[in-house]
C-alpha cells in the first residue's frame, strides 16, 4: 500500500506544539521500518501544495492536475476545482475563509451551483461535478487550457492578495461570480440565519488527467481541520490515522507539509543499519519540522 498524507505538518508553532503532544506509535513504527527516499516541494509560497506535486510525481505525471484526479476525468477535457467561498473584508485586507466555515449543505451547494451555471453554462460545453458541498469541478475542452492558479488549500484562511491569479480570464470570472452573488436571494437567506454569505468562488488546481503509473491512497482527513485552524480536531484526526491506515502494512509512506513532501519506502539495509534502527527510535518532531 502506498499511503500519502496531506497536511501532516504545518509551519504554525501551535500546530507543532499540538503534534509534539501526540502518541503515535504506528507512525513511529512505520518510520523506523521505512527509509527516506524522494523529497518534493520548495516553499510555502508555491501555488501548489507539496502533496499535489508529490502525487503527480508518484503517478508519473509532469504536473499536478488535482481537479482531473478528483473527477477521475476524461483526458479530453481540462478541469478546475471551483470552491464556493466567503471573502471577509477587514482592516488589513481581504481574507479567504476556510470553505468549511460556510457550513454548506448539499442542497445549498446545488442551489448556488445552479446560479453560477449562468457564467459557465453547459450549453457552451461546460461540465459540472459537485464532489462535495464545498468542492466542485468544472471542465471544458478548451476554455481552461493554459490557465494557472493557486490551490484553494494555499489561500484558505489567509489574505487573498498573494494568491490571486495572474490570468485576466480567471480574475474576470471571479469578479463576475462576485457580482452575480452580491445581494442574491440565497445569500439574503443565509445572512438572515446568521450564516456567512457565499460571495465569491475560488478557481484553481487546473489540469488534464493523465495515466497513473502508481496507485496511491490519499488520506486527507487532516486537511479540513488544519485549514480551519481547529488543532484539537487535527490532533484527533492524527490519532485516528495512527490507529487506522498507519497500523496497516505499507510499502511507501509520503508525509506532506506546507513546504515539502517526503517519501519513505522499503529499502535493503545493511546489518549495522538494522541494528541502529532497532535501538534508535525515529524523531517524529524532526520529521515534521522537515515538512
mmCIF file of C-alpha atoms in Angstrom, residues 14-265:
data_model
loop_
_atom_site.group_PDB
_atom_site.id
_atom_site.type_symbol
_atom_site.label_atom_id
_atom_site.label_comp_id
_atom_site.label_asym_id
_atom_site.label_seq_id
_atom_site.Cartn_x
_atom_site.Cartn_y
_atom_site.Cartn_z
ATOM 1 C CA UNK A 14 0.758 25.985 17.730
ATOM 2 C CA UNK A 15 0.362 23.087 15.281
ATOM 3 C CA UNK A 16 3.884 21.875 16.040
ATOM 4 C CA UNK A 17 3.136 22.037 19.741
ATOM 5 C CA UNK A 18 -0.108 20.095 19.250
ATOM 6 C CA UNK A 19 1.755 17.414 17.296
ATOM 7 C CA UNK A 20 4.525 17.110 19.892
ATOM 8 C CA UNK A 21 1.958 16.090 22.496
ATOM 9 C CA UNK A 22 0.617 13.161 20.464
ATOM 10 C CA UNK A 23 1.429 9.496 21.000
ATOM 11 C CA UNK A 24 1.638 7.970 17.500
ATOM 12 C CA UNK A 25 3.210 4.527 17.929
ATOM 13 C CA UNK A 26 2.268 3.225 14.488
ATOM 14 C CA UNK A 27 3.698 6.270 12.696
ATOM 15 C CA UNK A 28 6.900 5.777 14.680
ATOM 16 C CA UNK A 29 6.970 2.096 13.757
ATOM 17 C CA UNK A 30 6.479 2.857 10.057
ATOM 18 C CA UNK A 31 9.293 5.428 10.037
ATOM 19 C CA UNK A 32 11.557 3.013 11.908
ATOM 20 C CA UNK A 33 10.945 0.381 9.241
ATOM 21 C CA UNK A 34 10.951 2.568 6.105
ATOM 22 C CA UNK A 35 13.846 4.584 4.662
ATOM 23 C CA UNK A 36 13.841 8.204 3.396
ATOM 24 C CA UNK A 37 13.579 8.454 -0.382
ATOM 25 C CA UNK A 38 12.387 11.374 -2.549
ATOM 26 C CA UNK A 39 11.576 14.894 -1.364
ATOM 27 C CA UNK A 40 9.337 17.253 -3.373
ATOM 28 C CA UNK A 41 8.282 20.873 -2.981
ATOM 29 C CA UNK A 42 10.025 24.139 -2.318
ATOM 30 C CA UNK A 43 8.499 26.738 -0.022
ATOM 31 C CA UNK A 44 5.186 27.722 1.466
ATOM 32 C CA UNK A 45 4.597 30.325 -1.260
ATOM 33 C CA UNK A 46 4.394 27.964 -4.227
ATOM 34 C CA UNK A 47 0.900 27.908 -5.796
ATOM 35 C CA UNK A 48 0.548 24.129 -5.499
ATOM 36 C CA UNK A 49 0.877 22.437 -2.099
ATOM 37 C CA UNK A 50 3.568 19.758 -1.842
ATOM 38 C CA UNK A 51 1.110 16.873 -1.764
ATOM 39 C CA UNK A 52 -0.116 17.802 -5.247
ATOM 40 C CA UNK A 53 3.451 17.863 -6.561
ATOM 41 C CA UNK A 54 4.249 14.563 -4.866
ATOM 42 C CA UNK A 55 1.116 12.865 -6.181
ATOM 43 C CA UNK A 56 1.911 13.974 -9.724
ATOM 44 C CA UNK A 57 5.443 12.587 -9.412
ATOM 45 C CA UNK A 58 4.243 9.288 -7.934
ATOM 46 C CA UNK A 59 1.715 8.943 -10.735
ATOM 47 C CA UNK A 60 4.344 9.668 -13.359
ATOM 48 C CA UNK A 61 2.731 12.927 -14.481
ATOM 49 C CA UNK A 62 4.578 16.103 -15.400
ATOM 50 C CA UNK A 63 2.341 18.486 -13.438
ATOM 51 C CA UNK A 64 -0.336 18.333 -10.749
ATOM 52 C CA UNK A 65 -3.903 18.043 -12.000
ATOM 53 C CA UNK A 66 -5.897 17.806 -8.778
ATOM 54 C CA UNK A 67 -9.195 18.712 -10.419
ATOM 55 C CA UNK A 68 -8.874 15.960 -13.026
ATOM 56 C CA UNK A 69 -7.856 13.457 -10.339
ATOM 57 C CA UNK A 70 -10.891 14.419 -8.250
ATOM 58 C CA UNK A 71 -13.366 13.610 -11.005
ATOM 59 C CA UNK A 72 -11.423 10.645 -12.453
ATOM 60 C CA UNK A 73 -11.780 12.625 -15.642
ATOM 61 C CA UNK A 74 -11.784 12.107 -19.347
ATOM 62 C CA UNK A 75 -8.444 13.420 -20.671
ATOM 63 C CA UNK A 76 -10.279 15.228 -23.485
ATOM 64 C CA UNK A 77 -11.322 17.953 -21.025
ATOM 65 C CA UNK A 78 -9.340 20.336 -18.853
ATOM 66 C CA UNK A 79 -10.747 20.561 -15.329
ATOM 67 C CA UNK A 80 -10.594 23.088 -12.495
ATOM 68 C CA UNK A 81 -11.709 22.821 -8.904
ATOM 69 C CA UNK A 82 -14.224 25.515 -8.020
ATOM 70 C CA UNK A 83 -14.733 26.305 -4.349
ATOM 71 C CA UNK A 84 -17.570 28.492 -3.051
ATOM 72 C CA UNK A 85 -16.016 30.882 -0.535
ATOM 73 C CA UNK A 86 -16.682 33.844 1.716
ATOM 74 C CA UNK A 87 -14.260 36.743 1.301
ATOM 75 C CA UNK A 88 -14.033 38.628 4.580
ATOM 76 C CA UNK A 89 -13.046 42.290 4.347
ATOM 77 C CA UNK A 90 -11.052 43.559 7.313
ATOM 78 C CA UNK A 91 -8.810 46.472 8.188
ATOM 79 C CA UNK A 92 -5.745 44.595 6.915
ATOM 80 C CA UNK A 93 -7.250 43.433 3.624
ATOM 81 C CA UNK A 94 -9.396 40.579 2.361
ATOM 82 C CA UNK A 95 -9.192 37.069 3.835
ATOM 83 C CA UNK A 96 -10.444 33.830 2.291
ATOM 84 C CA UNK A 97 -12.423 31.999 4.964
ATOM 85 C CA UNK A 98 -11.828 28.229 5.074
ATOM 86 C CA UNK A 99 -14.549 26.533 2.972
ATOM 87 C CA UNK A 100 -15.924 24.566 5.931
ATOM 88 C CA UNK A 101 -16.755 27.875 7.645
ATOM 89 C CA UNK A 102 -19.681 28.185 5.199
ATOM 90 C CA UNK A 103 -21.350 25.044 6.599
ATOM 91 C CA UNK A 104 -22.988 24.484 3.212
ATOM 92 C CA UNK A 105 -25.478 21.657 2.912
ATOM 93 C CA UNK A 106 -25.698 19.588 -0.257
ATOM 94 C CA UNK A 107 -28.958 21.287 -1.178
ATOM 95 C CA UNK A 108 -27.474 24.756 -0.591
ATOM 96 C CA UNK A 109 -24.487 23.854 -2.750
ATOM 97 C CA UNK A 110 -26.731 22.637 -5.562
ATOM 98 C CA UNK A 111 -28.745 25.867 -5.465
ATOM 99 C CA UNK A 112 -25.646 28.072 -5.613
ATOM 100 C CA UNK A 113 -24.158 25.949 -8.395
ATOM 101 C CA UNK A 114 -27.362 26.361 -10.384
ATOM 102 C CA UNK A 115 -26.984 30.143 -10.102
ATOM 103 C CA UNK A 116 -23.317 30.081 -11.176
ATOM 104 C CA UNK A 117 -24.019 27.889 -14.191
ATOM 105 C CA UNK A 118 -25.187 31.111 -15.811
ATOM 106 C CA UNK A 119 -21.488 32.035 -16.116
ATOM 107 C CA UNK A 120 -20.259 28.562 -17.125
ATOM 108 C CA UNK A 121 -23.287 27.132 -18.993
ATOM 109 C CA UNK A 122 -23.491 23.503 -20.025
ATOM 110 C CA UNK A 123 -24.884 24.687 -23.376
ATOM 111 C CA UNK A 124 -21.431 26.142 -24.115
ATOM 112 C CA UNK A 125 -19.618 22.904 -23.379
ATOM 113 C CA UNK A 126 -19.009 23.252 -19.642
ATOM 114 C CA UNK A 127 -19.344 20.175 -17.479
ATOM 115 C CA UNK A 128 -20.056 20.348 -13.763
ATOM 116 C CA UNK A 129 -19.419 17.913 -10.914
ATOM 117 C CA UNK A 130 -20.471 18.615 -7.330
ATOM 118 C CA UNK A 131 -17.983 16.434 -5.467
ATOM 119 C CA UNK A 132 -18.997 17.764 -2.049
ATOM 120 C CA UNK A 133 -20.823 20.885 -0.833
ATOM 121 C CA UNK A 134 -17.622 22.962 -0.998
ATOM 122 C CA UNK A 135 -15.683 21.064 -3.659
ATOM 123 C CA UNK A 136 -16.967 21.427 -7.193
ATOM 124 C CA UNK A 137 -15.301 20.758 -10.540
ATOM 125 C CA UNK A 138 -15.842 22.422 -13.897
ATOM 126 C CA UNK A 139 -14.493 21.056 -17.152
ATOM 127 C CA UNK A 140 -14.187 22.302 -20.728
ATOM 128 C CA UNK A 141 -12.488 21.134 -23.895
ATOM 129 C CA UNK A 142 -10.503 24.361 -24.381
ATOM 130 C CA UNK A 143 -11.536 27.317 -22.194
ATOM 131 C CA UNK A 144 -9.313 26.298 -19.265
ATOM 132 C CA UNK A 145 -6.246 25.346 -21.293
ATOM 133 C CA UNK A 146 -3.076 27.117 -20.228
ATOM 134 C CA UNK A 147 -4.605 28.739 -17.142
ATOM 135 C CA UNK A 148 -2.779 28.505 -13.838
ATOM 136 C CA UNK A 149 -3.930 29.372 -10.336
ATOM 137 C CA UNK A 150 -3.085 28.600 -6.752
ATOM 138 C CA UNK A 151 -4.865 25.790 -4.951
ATOM 139 C CA UNK A 152 -7.613 26.752 -2.509
ATOM 140 C CA UNK A 153 -5.566 24.873 0.077
ATOM 141 C CA UNK A 154 -2.960 27.642 -0.183
ATOM 142 C CA UNK A 155 -5.412 30.534 0.072
ATOM 143 C CA UNK A 156 -7.896 29.229 2.670
ATOM 144 C CA UNK A 157 -7.692 31.029 5.991
ATOM 145 C CA UNK A 158 -5.232 33.598 4.641
ATOM 146 C CA UNK A 159 -5.160 37.043 2.980
ATOM 147 C CA UNK A 160 -6.184 36.730 -0.653
ATOM 148 C CA UNK A 161 -3.682 39.091 -2.268
ATOM 149 C CA UNK A 162 -0.605 36.790 -2.567
ATOM 150 C CA UNK A 163 -2.716 34.039 -4.137
ATOM 151 C CA UNK A 164 -4.723 35.930 -6.745
ATOM 152 C CA UNK A 165 -4.129 34.543 -10.255
ATOM 153 C CA UNK A 166 -2.182 36.478 -12.857
ATOM 154 C CA UNK A 167 -4.658 35.380 -15.515
ATOM 155 C CA UNK A 168 -7.061 38.123 -16.597
ATOM 156 C CA UNK A 169 -9.599 35.463 -17.535
ATOM 157 C CA UNK A 170 -9.627 33.930 -14.067
ATOM 158 C CA UNK A 171 -9.836 37.345 -12.417
ATOM 159 C CA UNK A 172 -12.711 38.299 -14.696
ATOM 160 C CA UNK A 173 -14.572 35.095 -13.900
ATOM 161 C CA UNK A 174 -14.105 35.680 -10.183
ATOM 162 C CA UNK A 175 -15.361 39.267 -10.478
ATOM 163 C CA UNK A 176 -18.394 38.146 -12.484
ATOM 164 C CA UNK A 177 -19.189 35.494 -9.867
ATOM 165 C CA UNK A 178 -18.943 38.112 -7.099
ATOM 166 C CA UNK A 179 -21.327 40.446 -8.913
ATOM 167 C CA UNK A 180 -23.783 37.620 -9.548
ATOM 168 C CA UNK A 181 -23.747 36.535 -5.915
ATOM 169 C CA UNK A 182 -23.864 40.009 -4.372
ATOM 170 C CA UNK A 183 -27.267 40.571 -2.793
ATOM 171 C CA UNK A 184 -28.624 37.310 -4.211
ATOM 172 C CA UNK A 185 -31.723 35.910 -2.506
ATOM 173 C CA UNK A 186 -29.828 32.779 -1.479
ATOM 174 C CA UNK A 187 -27.300 34.899 0.395
ATOM 175 C CA UNK A 188 -30.013 37.045 1.972
ATOM 176 C CA UNK A 189 -31.491 33.810 3.347
ATOM 177 C CA UNK A 190 -28.113 32.773 4.743
ATOM 178 C CA UNK A 191 -27.418 36.157 6.312
ATOM 179 C CA UNK A 192 -30.871 36.158 7.903
ATOM 180 C CA UNK A 193 -29.983 32.979 9.783
ATOM 181 C CA UNK A 194 -26.515 34.217 10.724
ATOM 182 C CA UNK A 195 -24.533 32.201 8.163
ATOM 183 C CA UNK A 196 -21.700 33.519 6.014
ATOM 184 C CA UNK A 197 -22.714 34.628 2.539
ATOM 185 C CA UNK A 198 -21.243 32.776 -0.433
ATOM 186 C CA UNK A 199 -19.845 35.930 -2.010
ATOM 187 C CA UNK A 200 -17.203 34.532 -4.357
ATOM 188 C CA UNK A 201 -15.643 31.394 -5.811
ATOM 189 C CA UNK A 202 -12.071 30.169 -5.998
ATOM 190 C CA UNK A 203 -10.933 28.519 -9.226
ATOM 191 C CA UNK A 204 -7.699 26.536 -9.116
ATOM 192 C CA UNK A 205 -5.993 23.158 -9.424
ATOM 193 C CA UNK A 206 -6.375 23.271 -13.207
ATOM 194 C CA UNK A 207 -5.207 20.419 -15.432
ATOM 195 C CA UNK A 208 -5.957 17.366 -17.527
ATOM 196 C CA UNK A 209 -5.975 13.753 -16.468
ATOM 197 C CA UNK A 210 -3.037 11.558 -17.334
ATOM 198 C CA UNK A 211 -2.115 7.898 -16.931
ATOM 199 C CA UNK A 212 -1.385 6.845 -13.372
ATOM 200 C CA UNK A 213 1.906 4.976 -13.120
ATOM 201 C CA UNK A 214 1.338 4.112 -9.462
ATOM 202 C CA UNK A 215 -1.774 3.520 -7.389
ATOM 203 C CA UNK A 216 -1.561 5.853 -4.388
ATOM 204 C CA UNK A 217 -4.022 6.050 -1.494
ATOM 205 C CA UNK A 218 -4.535 9.647 -0.349
ATOM 206 C CA UNK A 219 -5.910 10.079 3.169
ATOM 207 C CA UNK A 220 -6.838 13.755 3.555
ATOM 208 C CA UNK A 221 -8.576 13.671 6.936
ATOM 209 C CA UNK A 222 -6.030 16.180 8.322
ATOM 210 C CA UNK A 223 -6.803 18.809 5.690
ATOM 211 C CA UNK A 224 -10.120 20.343 6.779
ATOM 212 C CA UNK A 225 -9.274 20.774 10.483
ATOM 213 C CA UNK A 226 -5.857 22.273 9.744
ATOM 214 C CA UNK A 227 -7.225 24.739 7.171
ATOM 215 C CA UNK A 228 -9.919 25.712 9.682
ATOM 216 C CA UNK A 229 -7.314 26.203 12.420
ATOM 217 C CA UNK A 230 -9.001 23.569 14.616
ATOM 218 C CA UNK A 231 -5.893 21.990 16.103
ATOM 219 C CA UNK A 232 -7.847 19.835 18.554
ATOM 220 C CA UNK A 233 -9.690 18.206 15.629
ATOM 221 C CA UNK A 234 -6.407 17.957 13.687
ATOM 222 C CA UNK A 235 -4.784 16.124 16.619
ATOM 223 C CA UNK A 236 -7.775 13.784 16.897
ATOM 224 C CA UNK A 237 -7.558 13.079 13.155
ATOM 225 C CA UNK A 238 -3.856 12.225 13.586
ATOM 226 C CA UNK A 239 -4.743 9.718 16.285
ATOM 227 C CA UNK A 240 -7.386 8.094 14.059
ATOM 228 C CA UNK A 241 -4.824 7.901 11.253
ATOM 229 C CA UNK A 242 -2.367 6.202 13.575
ATOM 230 C CA UNK A 243 -4.941 3.680 14.737
ATOM 231 C CA UNK A 244 -6.187 3.035 11.184
ATOM 232 C CA UNK A 245 -4.172 3.296 7.949
ATOM 233 C CA UNK A 246 -0.810 3.663 9.705
ATOM 234 C CA UNK A 247 -1.399 0.390 11.514
ATOM 235 C CA UNK A 248 -1.519 -1.435 8.156
ATOM 236 C CA UNK A 249 1.481 -2.821 6.234
ATOM 237 C CA UNK A 250 2.882 -0.084 3.980
ATOM 238 C CA UNK A 251 5.411 -0.271 1.174
ATOM 239 C CA UNK A 252 5.565 3.520 0.871
ATOM 240 C CA UNK A 253 4.540 6.470 3.068
ATOM 241 C CA UNK A 254 4.564 10.093 1.904
ATOM 242 C CA UNK A 255 4.153 12.808 4.527
ATOM 243 C CA UNK A 256 3.328 16.309 3.283
ATOM 244 C CA UNK A 257 3.518 19.715 4.924
ATOM 245 C CA UNK A 258 3.426 23.306 3.712
ATOM 246 C CA UNK A 259 6.897 23.289 2.117
ATOM 247 C CA UNK A 260 7.881 19.711 1.355
ATOM 248 C CA UNK A 261 6.568 16.209 0.811
ATOM 249 C CA UNK A 262 8.871 13.376 1.881
ATOM 250 C CA UNK A 263 8.542 9.784 0.808
ATOM 251 C CA UNK A 264 9.664 6.821 2.914
ATOM 252 C CA UNK A 265 9.975 3.382 1.281
#
